[in-house]
GROMACS .gro file of C-alpha atoms in nm:
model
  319
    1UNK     CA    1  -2.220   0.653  -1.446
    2UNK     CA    2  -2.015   0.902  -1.689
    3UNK     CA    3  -1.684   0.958  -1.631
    4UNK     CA    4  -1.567   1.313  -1.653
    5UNK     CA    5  -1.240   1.505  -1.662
    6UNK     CA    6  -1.161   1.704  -1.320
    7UNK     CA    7  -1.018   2.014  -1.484
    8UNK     CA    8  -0.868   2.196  -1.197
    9UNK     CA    9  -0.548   2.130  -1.018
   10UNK     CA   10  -0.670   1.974  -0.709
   11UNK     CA   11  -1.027   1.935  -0.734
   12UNK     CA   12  -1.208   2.002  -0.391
   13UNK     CA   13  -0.888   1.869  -0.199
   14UNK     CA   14  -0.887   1.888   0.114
   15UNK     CA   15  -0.553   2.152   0.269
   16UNK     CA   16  -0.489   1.995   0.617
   17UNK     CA   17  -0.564   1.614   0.613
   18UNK     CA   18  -0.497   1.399   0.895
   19UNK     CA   19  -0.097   1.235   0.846
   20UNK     CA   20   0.053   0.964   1.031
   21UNK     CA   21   0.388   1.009   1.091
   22UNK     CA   22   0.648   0.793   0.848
   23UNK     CA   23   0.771   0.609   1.207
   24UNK     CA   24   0.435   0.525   1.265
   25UNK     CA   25   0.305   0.448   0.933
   26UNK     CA   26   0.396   0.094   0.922
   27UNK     CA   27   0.245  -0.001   1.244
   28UNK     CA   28  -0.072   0.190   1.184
   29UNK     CA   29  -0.151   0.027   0.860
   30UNK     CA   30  -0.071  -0.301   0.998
   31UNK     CA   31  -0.323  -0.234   1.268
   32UNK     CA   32  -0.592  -0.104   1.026
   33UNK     CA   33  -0.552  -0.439   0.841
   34UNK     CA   34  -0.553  -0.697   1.099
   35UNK     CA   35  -0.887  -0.493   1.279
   36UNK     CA   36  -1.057  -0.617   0.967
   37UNK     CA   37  -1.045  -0.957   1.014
   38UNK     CA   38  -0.943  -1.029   0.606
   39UNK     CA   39  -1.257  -0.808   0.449
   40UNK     CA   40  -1.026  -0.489   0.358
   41UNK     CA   41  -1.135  -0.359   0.028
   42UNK     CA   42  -0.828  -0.164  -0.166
   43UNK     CA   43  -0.899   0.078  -0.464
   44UNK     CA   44  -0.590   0.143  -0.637
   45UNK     CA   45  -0.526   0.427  -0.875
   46UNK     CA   46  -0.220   0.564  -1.122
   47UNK     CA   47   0.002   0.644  -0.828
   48UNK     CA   48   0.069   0.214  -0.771
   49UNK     CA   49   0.211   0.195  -1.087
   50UNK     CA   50   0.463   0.483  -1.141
   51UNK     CA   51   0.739   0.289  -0.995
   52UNK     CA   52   0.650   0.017  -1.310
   53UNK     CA   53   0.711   0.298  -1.548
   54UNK     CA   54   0.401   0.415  -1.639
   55UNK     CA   55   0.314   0.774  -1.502
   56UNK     CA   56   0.052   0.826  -1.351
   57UNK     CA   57  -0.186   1.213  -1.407
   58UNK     CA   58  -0.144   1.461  -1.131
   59UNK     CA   59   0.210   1.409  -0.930
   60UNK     CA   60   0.494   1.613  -1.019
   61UNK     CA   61   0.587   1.410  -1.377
   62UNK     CA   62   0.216   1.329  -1.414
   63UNK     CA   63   0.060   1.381  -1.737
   64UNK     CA   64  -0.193   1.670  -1.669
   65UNK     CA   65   0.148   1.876  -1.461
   66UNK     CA   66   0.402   1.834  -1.775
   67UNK     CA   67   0.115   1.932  -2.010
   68UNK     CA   68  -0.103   2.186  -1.936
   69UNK     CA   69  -0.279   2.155  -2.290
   70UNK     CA   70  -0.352   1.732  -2.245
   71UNK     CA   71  -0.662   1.659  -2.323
   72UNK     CA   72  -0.768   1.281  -2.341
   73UNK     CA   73  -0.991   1.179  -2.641
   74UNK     CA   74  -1.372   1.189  -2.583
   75UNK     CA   75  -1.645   0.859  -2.657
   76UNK     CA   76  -1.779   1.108  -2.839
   77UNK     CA   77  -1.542   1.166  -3.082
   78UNK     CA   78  -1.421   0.849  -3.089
   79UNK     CA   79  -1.782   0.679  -3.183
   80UNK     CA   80  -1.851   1.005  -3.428
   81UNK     CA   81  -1.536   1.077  -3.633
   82UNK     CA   82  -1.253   0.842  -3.841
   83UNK     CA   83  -1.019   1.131  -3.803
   84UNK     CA   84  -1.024   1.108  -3.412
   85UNK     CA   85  -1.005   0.738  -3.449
   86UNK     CA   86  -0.684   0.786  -3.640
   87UNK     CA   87  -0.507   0.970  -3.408
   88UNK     CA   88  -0.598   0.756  -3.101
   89UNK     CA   89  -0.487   0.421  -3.269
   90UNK     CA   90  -0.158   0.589  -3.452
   91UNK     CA   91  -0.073   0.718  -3.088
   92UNK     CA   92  -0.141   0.385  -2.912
   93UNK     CA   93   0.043   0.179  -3.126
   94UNK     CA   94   0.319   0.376  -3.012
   95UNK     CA   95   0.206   0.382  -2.633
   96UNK     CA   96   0.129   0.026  -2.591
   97UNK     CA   97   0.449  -0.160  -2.593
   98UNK     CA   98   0.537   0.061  -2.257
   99UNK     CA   99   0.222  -0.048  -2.088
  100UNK     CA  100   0.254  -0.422  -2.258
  101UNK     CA  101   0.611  -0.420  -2.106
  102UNK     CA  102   0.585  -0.291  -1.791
  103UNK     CA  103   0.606  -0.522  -1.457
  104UNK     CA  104   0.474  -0.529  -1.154
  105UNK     CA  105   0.673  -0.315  -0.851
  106UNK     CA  106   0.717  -0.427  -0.565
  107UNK     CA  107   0.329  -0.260  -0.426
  108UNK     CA  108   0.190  -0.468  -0.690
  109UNK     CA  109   0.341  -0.766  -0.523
  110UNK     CA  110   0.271  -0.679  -0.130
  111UNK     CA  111  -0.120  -0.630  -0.225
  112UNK     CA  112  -0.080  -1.018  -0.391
  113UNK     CA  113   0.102  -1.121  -0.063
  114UNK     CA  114  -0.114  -0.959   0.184
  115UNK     CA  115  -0.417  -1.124   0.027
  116UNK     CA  116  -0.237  -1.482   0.029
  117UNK     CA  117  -0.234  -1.375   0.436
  118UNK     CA  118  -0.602  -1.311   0.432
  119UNK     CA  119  -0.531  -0.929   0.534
  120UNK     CA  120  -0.707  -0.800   0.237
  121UNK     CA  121  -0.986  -0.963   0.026
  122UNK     CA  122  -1.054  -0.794  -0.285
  123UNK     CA  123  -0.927  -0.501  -0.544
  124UNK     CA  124  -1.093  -0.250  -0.720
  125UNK     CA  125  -0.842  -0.037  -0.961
  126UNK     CA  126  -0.928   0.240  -1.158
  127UNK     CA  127  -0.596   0.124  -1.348
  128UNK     CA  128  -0.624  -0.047  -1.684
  129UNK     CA  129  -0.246  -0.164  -1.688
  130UNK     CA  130  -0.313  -0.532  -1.610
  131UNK     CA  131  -0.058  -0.503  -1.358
  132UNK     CA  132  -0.249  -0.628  -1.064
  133UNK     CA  133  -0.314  -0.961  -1.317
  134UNK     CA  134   0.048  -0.988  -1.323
  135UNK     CA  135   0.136  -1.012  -1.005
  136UNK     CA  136  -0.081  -1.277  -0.906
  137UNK     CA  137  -0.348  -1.112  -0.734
  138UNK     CA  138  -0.716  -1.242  -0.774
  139UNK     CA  139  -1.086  -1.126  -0.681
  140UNK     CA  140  -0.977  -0.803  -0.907
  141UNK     CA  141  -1.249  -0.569  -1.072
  142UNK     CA  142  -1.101  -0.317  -1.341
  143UNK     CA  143  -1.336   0.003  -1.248
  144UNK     CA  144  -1.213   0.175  -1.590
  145UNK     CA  145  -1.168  -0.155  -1.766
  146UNK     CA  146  -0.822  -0.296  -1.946
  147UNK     CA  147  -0.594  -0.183  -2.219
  148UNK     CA  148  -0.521  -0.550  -2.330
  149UNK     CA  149  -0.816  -0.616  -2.532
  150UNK     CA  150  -1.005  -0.470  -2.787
  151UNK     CA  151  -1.379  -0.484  -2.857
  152UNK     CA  152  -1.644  -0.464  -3.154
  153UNK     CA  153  -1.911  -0.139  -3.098
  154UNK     CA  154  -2.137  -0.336  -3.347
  155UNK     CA  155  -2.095  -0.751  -3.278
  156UNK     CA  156  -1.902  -0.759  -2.943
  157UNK     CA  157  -1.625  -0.966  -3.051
  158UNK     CA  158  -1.331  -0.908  -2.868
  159UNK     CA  159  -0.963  -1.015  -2.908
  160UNK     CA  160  -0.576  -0.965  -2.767
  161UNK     CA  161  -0.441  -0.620  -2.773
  162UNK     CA  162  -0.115  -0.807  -2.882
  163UNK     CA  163  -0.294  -0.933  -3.203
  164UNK     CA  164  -0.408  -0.591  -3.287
  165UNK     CA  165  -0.153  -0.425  -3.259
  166UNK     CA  166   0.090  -0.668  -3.475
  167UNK     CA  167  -0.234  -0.582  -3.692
  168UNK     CA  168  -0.156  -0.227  -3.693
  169UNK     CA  169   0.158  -0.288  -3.771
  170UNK     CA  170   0.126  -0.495  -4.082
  171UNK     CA  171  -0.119  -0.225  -4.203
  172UNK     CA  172   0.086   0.079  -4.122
  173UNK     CA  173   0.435  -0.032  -4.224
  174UNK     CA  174   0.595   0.314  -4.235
  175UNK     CA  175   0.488   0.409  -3.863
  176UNK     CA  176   0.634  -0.022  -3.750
  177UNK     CA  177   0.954   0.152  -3.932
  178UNK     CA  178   0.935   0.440  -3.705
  179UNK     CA  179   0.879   0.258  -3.399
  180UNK     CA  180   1.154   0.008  -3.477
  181UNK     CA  181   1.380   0.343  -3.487
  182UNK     CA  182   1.271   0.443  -3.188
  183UNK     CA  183   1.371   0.117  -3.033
  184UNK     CA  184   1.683   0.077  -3.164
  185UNK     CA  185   1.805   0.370  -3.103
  186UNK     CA  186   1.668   0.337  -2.704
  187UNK     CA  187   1.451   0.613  -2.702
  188UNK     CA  188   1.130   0.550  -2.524
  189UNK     CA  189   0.802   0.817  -2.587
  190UNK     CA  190   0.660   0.931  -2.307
  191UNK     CA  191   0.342   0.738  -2.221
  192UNK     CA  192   0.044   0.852  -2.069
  193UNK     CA  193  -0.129   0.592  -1.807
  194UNK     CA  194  -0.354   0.559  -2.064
  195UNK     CA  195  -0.162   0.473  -2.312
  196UNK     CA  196  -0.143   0.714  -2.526
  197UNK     CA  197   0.211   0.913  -2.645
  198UNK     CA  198   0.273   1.211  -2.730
  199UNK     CA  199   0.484   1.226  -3.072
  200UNK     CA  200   0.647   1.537  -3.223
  201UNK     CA  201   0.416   1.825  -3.298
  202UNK     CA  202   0.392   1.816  -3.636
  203UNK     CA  203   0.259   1.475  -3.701
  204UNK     CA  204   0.024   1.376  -3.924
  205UNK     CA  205  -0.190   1.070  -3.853
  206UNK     CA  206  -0.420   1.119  -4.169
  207UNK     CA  207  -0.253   0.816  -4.350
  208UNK     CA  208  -0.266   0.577  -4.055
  209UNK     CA  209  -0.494   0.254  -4.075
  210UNK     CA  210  -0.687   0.077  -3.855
  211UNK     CA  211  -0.886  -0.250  -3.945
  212UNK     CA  212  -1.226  -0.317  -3.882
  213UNK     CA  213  -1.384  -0.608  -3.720
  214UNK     CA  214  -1.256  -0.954  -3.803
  215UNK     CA  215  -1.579  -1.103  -3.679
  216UNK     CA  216  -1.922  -0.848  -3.860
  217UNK     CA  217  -1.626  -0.697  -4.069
  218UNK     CA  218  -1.780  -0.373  -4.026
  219UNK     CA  219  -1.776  -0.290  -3.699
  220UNK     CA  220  -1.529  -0.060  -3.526
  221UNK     CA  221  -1.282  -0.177  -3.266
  222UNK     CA  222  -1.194   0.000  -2.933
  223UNK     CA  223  -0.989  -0.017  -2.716
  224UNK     CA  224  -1.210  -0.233  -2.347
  225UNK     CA  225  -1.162   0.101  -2.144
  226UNK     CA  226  -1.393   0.348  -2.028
  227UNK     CA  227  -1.320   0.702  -2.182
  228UNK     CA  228  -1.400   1.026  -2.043
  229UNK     CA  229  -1.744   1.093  -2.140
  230UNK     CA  230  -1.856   0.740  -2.154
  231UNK     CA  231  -2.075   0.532  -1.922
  232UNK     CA  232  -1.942   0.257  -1.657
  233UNK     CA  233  -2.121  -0.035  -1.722
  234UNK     CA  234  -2.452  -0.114  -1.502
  235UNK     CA  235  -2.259  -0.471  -1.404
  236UNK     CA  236  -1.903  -0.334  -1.304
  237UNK     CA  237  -2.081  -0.019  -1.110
  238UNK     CA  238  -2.328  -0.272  -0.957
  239UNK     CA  239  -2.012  -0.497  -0.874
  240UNK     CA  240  -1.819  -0.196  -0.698
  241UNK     CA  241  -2.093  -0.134  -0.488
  242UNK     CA  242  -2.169  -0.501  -0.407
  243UNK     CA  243  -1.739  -0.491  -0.284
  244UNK     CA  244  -1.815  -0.154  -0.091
  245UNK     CA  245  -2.124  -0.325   0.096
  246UNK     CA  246  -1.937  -0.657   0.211
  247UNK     CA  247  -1.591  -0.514   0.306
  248UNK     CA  248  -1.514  -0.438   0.638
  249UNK     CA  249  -1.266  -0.156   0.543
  250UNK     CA  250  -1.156   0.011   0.274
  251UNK     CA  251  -0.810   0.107   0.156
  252UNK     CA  252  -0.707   0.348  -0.110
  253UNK     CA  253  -0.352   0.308  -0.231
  254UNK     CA  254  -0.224   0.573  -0.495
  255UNK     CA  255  -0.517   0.753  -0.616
  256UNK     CA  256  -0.609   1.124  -0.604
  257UNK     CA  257  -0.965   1.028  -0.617
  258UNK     CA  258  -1.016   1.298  -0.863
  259UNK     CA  259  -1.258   1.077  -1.059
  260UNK     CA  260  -1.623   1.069  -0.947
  261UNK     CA  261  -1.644   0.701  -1.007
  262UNK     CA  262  -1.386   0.612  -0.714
  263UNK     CA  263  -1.457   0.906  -0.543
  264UNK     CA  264  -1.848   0.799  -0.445
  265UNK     CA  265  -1.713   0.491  -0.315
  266UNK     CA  266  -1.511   0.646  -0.074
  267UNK     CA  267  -1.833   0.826   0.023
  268UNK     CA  268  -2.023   0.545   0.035
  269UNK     CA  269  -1.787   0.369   0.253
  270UNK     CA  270  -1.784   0.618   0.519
  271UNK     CA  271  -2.176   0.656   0.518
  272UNK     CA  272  -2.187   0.279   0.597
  273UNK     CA  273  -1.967   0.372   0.882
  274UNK     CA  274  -1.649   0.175   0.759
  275UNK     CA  275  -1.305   0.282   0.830
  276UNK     CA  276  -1.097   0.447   0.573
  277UNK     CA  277  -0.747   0.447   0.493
  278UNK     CA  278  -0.486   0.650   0.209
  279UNK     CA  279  -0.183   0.577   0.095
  280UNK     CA  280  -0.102   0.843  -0.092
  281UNK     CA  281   0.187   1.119  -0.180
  282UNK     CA  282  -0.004   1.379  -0.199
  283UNK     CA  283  -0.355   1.549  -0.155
  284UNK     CA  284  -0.668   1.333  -0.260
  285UNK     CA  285  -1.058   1.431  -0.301
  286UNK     CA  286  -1.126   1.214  -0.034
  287UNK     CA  287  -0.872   1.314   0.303
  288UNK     CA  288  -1.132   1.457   0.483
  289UNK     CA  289  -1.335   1.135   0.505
  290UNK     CA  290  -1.035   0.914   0.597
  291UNK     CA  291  -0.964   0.816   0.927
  292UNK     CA  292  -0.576   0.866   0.864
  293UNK     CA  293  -0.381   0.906   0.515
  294UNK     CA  294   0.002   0.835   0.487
  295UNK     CA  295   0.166   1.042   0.271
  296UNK     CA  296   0.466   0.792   0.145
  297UNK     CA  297   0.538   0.588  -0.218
  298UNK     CA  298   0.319   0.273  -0.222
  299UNK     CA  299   0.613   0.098  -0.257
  300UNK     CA  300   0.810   0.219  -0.029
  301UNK     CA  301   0.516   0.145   0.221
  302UNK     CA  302   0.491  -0.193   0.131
  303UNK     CA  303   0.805  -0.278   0.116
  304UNK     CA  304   0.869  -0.146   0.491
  305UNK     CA  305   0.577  -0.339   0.550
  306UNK     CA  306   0.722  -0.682   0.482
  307UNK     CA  307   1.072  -0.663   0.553
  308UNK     CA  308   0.924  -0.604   0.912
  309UNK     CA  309   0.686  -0.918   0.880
  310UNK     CA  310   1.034  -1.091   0.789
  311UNK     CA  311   1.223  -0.961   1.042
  312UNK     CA  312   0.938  -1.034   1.311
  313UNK     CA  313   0.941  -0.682   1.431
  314UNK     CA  314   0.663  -0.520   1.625
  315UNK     CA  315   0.548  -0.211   1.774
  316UNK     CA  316   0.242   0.010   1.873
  317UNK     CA  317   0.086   0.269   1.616
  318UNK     CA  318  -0.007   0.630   1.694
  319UNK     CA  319  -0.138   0.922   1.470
   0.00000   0.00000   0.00000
């Protein structure tokens, strides 16, 4: 399975989903939960980890509304050309401290909790943040893969996205200068959830190094994530469908679903006849095949969520 760029706005949204009502959302998604006796399947997209600092691609500071002219490298032209290769590492370097820095919110933490209460079983995120990791939840599969590791095209070896990058810095001294600057003076580039940054217009990555592969020493290193235009691998597709087959229910939390590769999940959760819920701010590919969708923060939701397990409080849901 490729994955492909939605261009448009709101690709095939659907204008007049069904909403649960914010005094009712807390109730109904405890209900949806407990009627699946532990075998609730979430899929998580960008929108779980805005509130860590990392934005996420189609709300109102997303990457694709800010910049009309983004456009995310291709495999293509990252397998094909050193020049392309250049300017994806020289903007990384910059990019990854944000995503290496960032912590869990408190979303992160309720899916970790819930599963500890046998409410939800297993995660699938389209994320590549590590942030689920973090928080201590388990039986995770990274749809799009992870930003914290790098991997050999020719040999396979793999290593740290920590070591490479102090790599990249000892190799491109002038740019660790820059980014030191950046730091001291507390300004922070704006990161993509990719990420990628975008620096100032005019610069040049032409002089920027990257090493090759410490293992076959030829080899070219990139970065364990699936880029647009590149194929999901048979074992993590096969894996996704495996989750979507044995759940009971499936939850999406923070995605637009704008990607094929979570959107045919969705489908193929609702042709096996299993409920579906969104959390989500705003309009998603999939509202029309949910069986409600609560437009709130995720971690707003979640929060509510618990402090209402604390507090012992009950109630009845209604749409």
């Amino acid at each position: 399975m490729r994955i492909q760029i939605p261009f448009s706005k709101t690709p095939i949204f659907s204008s007049n989903p069904s909403k649960i009502r914010l005094t009712n959302s807390v109730n109904v998604l405890k209900q949806f939960l407990e009627a699946a006796e532990g075998r609730v399947l979430v899929l998580t997209g960008a929108g779980i980890s805005t509130d860590s600092g990392i934005p996420d691609y189609r709300g109102p500071n997303g990457t694709y509304t800010t910049n009309k002219t983004y456009r995310p490298i291709f495999y293509h032209e990252f397998i094909q050309h050193h020049r392309f290769r250049q300017r994806y590492w020289a903007r990384s370097y910059f990019g990854f401290p944000t995503i290496a820095k960032a912590l869990p919110n408190s979303a992160h933490y309720a899916l970790t909790t819930l599963q500890n209460q046998n409410l939800i079983s297993k995660i699938i995120t389209q994320n590549v943040d590590g942030l689920h990791h973090n928080s201590g939840s388990r039986n995770i599969l990274e749809l799009h893969g992870t930003l914290h590791e790098v991997k050999c095209l020719q040999c396979g070896y793999t290593r740290k996205r920590t070591d490479f990058q102090s790599r990249l810095a000892k190799l491109n001294t002038a740019w660790a200068t820059y980014s030191r600057a950046f730091e001291r003076d507390g300004l922070t580039p704006r990161v993509n959830p990719d990420g990628d940054v975008e620096p100032p217009k005019d610069t040049s990555y032409d002089l920027f190094i990257y090493p090759s592969c410490d293992s076959c020493k030829t080899g070219i290193y990139k970065p364990s994530v699936v880029f647009f235009g590149e194929n999901i691998h048979p074992r993590v597709k096969q894996s996704a469908d495996e989750m979507i087959e044995e759940c009971s229910a499936l939850l999406i939390v923070g995605s637009s679903l704008a990607t094929y590769s979570a959107f045919r999940l969705v489908k193929a959760a609702k042709e096996m006849g299993k409920p579906v819920g969104i959390v989500n701010l705003r309009s998603t590919r999939g509202d029309d095949l949910a069986d409600f969708k609560i437009e709130e923060r995720c971690s707003d939701l979640f929060r509510r969520m618990l402090n209402e397990d604390e507090k012992g409080d009950g109630g009845h849901a209604s749409k």
